[in-house]
C-alpha atoms as an extended CHARMM CRD file, in Angstrom:
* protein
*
       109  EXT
         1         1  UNK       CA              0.0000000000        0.0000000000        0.0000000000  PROA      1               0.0000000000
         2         2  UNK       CA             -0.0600000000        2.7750000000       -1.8130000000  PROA      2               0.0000000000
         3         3  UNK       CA             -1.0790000000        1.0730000000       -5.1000000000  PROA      3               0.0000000000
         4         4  UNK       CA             -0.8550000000        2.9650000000       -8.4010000000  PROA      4               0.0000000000
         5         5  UNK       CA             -2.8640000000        1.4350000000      -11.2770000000  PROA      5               0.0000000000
         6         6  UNK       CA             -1.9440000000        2.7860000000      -14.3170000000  PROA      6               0.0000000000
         7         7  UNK       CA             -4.9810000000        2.0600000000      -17.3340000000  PROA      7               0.0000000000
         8         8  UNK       CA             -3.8660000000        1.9470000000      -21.6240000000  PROA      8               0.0000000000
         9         9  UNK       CA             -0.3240000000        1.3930000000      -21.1680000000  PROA      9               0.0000000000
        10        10  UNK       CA              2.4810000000       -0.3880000000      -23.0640000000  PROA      10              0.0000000000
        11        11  UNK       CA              3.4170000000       -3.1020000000      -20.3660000000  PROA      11              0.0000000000
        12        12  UNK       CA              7.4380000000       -2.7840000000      -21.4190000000  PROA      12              0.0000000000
        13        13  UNK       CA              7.3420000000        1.1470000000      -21.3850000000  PROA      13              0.0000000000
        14        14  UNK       CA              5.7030000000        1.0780000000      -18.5370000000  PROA      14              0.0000000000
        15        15  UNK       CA              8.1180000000       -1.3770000000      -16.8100000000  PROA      15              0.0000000000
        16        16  UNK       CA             11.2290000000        0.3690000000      -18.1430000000  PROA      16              0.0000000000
        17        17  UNK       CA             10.5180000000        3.2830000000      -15.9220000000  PROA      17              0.0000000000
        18        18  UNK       CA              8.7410000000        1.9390000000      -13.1110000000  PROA      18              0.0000000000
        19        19  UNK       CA             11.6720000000        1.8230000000      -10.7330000000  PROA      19              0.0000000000
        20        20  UNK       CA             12.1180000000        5.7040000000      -10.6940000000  PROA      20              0.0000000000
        21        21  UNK       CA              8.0350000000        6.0610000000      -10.4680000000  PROA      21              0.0000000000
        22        22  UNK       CA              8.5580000000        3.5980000000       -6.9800000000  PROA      22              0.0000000000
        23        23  UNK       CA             11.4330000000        5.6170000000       -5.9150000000  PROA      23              0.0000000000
        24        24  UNK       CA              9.7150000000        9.1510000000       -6.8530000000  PROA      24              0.0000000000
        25        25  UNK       CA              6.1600000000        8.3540000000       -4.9490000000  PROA      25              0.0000000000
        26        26  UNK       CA              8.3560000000        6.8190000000       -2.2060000000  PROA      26              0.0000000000
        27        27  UNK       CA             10.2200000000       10.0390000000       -1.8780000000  PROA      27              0.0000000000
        28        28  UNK       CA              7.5900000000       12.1740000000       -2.0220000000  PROA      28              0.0000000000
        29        29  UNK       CA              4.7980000000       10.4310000000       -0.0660000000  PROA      29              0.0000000000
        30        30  UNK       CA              7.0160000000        9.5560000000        2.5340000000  PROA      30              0.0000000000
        31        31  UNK       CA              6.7620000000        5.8740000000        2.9060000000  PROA      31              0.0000000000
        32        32  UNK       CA              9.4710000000        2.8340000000        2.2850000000  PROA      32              0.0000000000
        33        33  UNK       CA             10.4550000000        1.9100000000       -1.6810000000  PROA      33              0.0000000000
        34        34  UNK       CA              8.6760000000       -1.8560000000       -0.9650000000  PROA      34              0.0000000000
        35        35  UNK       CA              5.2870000000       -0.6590000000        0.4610000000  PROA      35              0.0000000000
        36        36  UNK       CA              4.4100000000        1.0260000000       -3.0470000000  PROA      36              0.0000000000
        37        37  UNK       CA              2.4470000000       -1.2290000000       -5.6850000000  PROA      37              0.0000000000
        38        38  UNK       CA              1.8240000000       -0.6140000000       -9.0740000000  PROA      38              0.0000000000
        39        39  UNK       CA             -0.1830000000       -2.6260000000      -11.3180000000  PROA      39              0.0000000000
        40        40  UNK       CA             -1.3440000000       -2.6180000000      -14.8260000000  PROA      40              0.0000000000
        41        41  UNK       CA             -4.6750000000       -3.0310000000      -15.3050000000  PROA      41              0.0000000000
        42        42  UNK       CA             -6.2430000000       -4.3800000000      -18.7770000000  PROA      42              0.0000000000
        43        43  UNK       CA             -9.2900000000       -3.3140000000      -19.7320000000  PROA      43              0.0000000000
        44        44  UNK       CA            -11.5200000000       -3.5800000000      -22.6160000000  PROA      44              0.0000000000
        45        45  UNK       CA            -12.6040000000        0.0310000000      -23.6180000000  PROA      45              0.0000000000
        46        46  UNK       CA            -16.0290000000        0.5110000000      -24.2410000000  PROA      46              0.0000000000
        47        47  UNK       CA            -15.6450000000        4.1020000000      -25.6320000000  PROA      47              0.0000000000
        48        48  UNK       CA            -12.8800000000        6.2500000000      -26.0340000000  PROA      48              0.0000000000
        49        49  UNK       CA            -10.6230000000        6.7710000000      -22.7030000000  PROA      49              0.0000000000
        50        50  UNK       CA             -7.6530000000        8.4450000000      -22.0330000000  PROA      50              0.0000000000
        51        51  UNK       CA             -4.6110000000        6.7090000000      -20.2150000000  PROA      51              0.0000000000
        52        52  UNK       CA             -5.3770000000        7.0310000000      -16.4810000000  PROA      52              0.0000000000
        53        53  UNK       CA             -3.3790000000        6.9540000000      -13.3420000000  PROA      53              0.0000000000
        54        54  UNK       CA             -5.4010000000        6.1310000000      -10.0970000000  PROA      54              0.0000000000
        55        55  UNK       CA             -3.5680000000        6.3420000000       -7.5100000000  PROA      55              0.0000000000
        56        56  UNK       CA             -4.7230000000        4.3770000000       -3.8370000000  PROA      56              0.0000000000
        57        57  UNK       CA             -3.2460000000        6.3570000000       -0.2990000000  PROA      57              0.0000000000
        58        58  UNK       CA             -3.8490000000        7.6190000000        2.7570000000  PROA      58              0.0000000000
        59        59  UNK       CA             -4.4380000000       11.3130000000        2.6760000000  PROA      59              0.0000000000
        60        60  UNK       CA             -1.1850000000       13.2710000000        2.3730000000  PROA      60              0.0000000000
        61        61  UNK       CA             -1.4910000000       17.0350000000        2.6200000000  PROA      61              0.0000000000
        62        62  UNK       CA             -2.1960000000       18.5410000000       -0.7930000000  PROA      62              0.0000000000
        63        63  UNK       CA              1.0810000000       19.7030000000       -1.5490000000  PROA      63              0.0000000000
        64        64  UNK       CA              2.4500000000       16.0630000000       -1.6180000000  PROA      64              0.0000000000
        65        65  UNK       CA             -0.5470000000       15.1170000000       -3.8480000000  PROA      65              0.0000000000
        66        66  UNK       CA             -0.0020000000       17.8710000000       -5.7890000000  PROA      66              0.0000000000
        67        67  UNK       CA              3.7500000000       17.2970000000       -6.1040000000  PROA      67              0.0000000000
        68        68  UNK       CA              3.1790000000       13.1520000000       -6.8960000000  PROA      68              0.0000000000
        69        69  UNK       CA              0.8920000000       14.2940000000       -9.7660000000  PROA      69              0.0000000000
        70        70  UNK       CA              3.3250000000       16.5020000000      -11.0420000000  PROA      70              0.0000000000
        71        71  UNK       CA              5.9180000000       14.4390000000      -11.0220000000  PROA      71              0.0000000000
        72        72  UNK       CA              4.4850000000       11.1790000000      -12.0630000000  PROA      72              0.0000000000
        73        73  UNK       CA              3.3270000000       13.1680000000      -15.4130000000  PROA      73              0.0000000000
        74        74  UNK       CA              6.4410000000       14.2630000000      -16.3630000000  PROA      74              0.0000000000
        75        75  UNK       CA              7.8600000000       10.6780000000      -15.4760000000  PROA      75              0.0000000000
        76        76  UNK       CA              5.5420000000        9.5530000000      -17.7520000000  PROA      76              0.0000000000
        77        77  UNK       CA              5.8760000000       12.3540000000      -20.4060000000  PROA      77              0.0000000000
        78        78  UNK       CA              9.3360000000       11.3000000000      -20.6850000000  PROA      78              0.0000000000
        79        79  UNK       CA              8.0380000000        7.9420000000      -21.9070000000  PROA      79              0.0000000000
        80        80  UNK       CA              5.7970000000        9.0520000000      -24.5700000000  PROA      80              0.0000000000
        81        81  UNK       CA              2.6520000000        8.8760000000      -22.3780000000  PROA      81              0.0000000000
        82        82  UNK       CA              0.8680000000       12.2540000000      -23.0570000000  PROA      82              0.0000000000
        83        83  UNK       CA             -2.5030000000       13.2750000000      -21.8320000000  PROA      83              0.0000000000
        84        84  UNK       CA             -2.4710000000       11.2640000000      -19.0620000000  PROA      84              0.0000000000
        85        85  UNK       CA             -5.4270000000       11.4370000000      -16.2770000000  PROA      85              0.0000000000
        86        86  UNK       CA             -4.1970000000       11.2070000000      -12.3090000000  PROA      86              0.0000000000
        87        87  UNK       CA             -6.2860000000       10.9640000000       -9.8660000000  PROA      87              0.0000000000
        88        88  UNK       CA             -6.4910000000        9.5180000000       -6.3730000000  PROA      88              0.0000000000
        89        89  UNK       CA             -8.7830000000        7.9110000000       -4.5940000000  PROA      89              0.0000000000
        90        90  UNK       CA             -8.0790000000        8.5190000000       -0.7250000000  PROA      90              0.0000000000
        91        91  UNK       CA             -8.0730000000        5.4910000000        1.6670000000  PROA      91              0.0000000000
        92        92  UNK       CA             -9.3630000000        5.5690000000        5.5010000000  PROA      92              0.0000000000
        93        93  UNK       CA             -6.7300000000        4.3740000000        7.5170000000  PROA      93              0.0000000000
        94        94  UNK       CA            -10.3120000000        2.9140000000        9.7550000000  PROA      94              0.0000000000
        95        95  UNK       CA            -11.7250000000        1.2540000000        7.2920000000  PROA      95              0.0000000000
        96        96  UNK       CA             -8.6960000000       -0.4190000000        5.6110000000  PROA      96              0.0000000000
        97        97  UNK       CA             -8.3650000000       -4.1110000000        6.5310000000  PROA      97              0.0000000000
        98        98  UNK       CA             -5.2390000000       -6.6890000000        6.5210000000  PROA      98              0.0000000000
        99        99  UNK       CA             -6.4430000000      -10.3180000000        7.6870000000  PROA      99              0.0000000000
       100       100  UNK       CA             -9.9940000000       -8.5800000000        9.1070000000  PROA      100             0.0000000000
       101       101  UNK       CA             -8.7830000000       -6.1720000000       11.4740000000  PROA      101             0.0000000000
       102       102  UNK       CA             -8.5460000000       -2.3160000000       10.8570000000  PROA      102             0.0000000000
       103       103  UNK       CA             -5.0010000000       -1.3820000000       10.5500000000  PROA      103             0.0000000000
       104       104  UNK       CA             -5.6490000000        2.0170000000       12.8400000000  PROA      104             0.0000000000
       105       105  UNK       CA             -9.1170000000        2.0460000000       15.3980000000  PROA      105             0.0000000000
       106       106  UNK       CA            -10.5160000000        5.3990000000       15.8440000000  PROA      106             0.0000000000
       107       107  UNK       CA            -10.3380000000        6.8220000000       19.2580000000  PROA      107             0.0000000000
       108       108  UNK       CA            -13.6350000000        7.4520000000       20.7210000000  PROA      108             0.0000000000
       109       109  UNK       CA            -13.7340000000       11.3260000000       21.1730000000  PROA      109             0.0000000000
């Protein structure tokens, strides 16, 4: 955890540069290099989409979301990936599970 799930890629590009995306996010979000996930998800297009980067966390303040999206689009600028979408979708540390127990319990007032 954090995962990043990139959507439309080229597997290979993709790979090429995914160990400075790991070490950027790490850097920036402030967690270890082996807790960050990324996956490449294949999916049949219905209509038109653009290449999309959702991006799983815990709430950071918004500069560090600000400066992850920043840098993960020039990352993959470099690459040939133009026009990408990022977006995150923020996490509760209380309602996030590992084996059926919350990772963090929310004090009672």
């Amino acid at each position: 955890m954090p995962f990043l799930r990139f959507k439309g890629f080229e597997k290979e590009k993709l790979q090429s540069v995914s160990p400075l995306i790991i070490e950027e996010f790490a850097r920036i979000a402030e967690v270890s290099e082996e807790k960050v996930k990324l996956e490449l998800l294949l999916v049949e297009q219905l209509t038109n989409s653009p290449l999309s980067l959702e991006i799983m966390m815990f709430p950071r303040e918004q500069r560090q979301h600000d400066e992850i999206a920043s840098t993960m689009n020039r990352i993959l600028q470099k690459q040939g990936f133009t026009n990408v979408h990022i977006f995150f979708i923020l996490l509760s540390p209380e309602l996030y599970y590992k084996e059926g127990l919350p990772l963090q319990v929310k004090s009672s007032g």
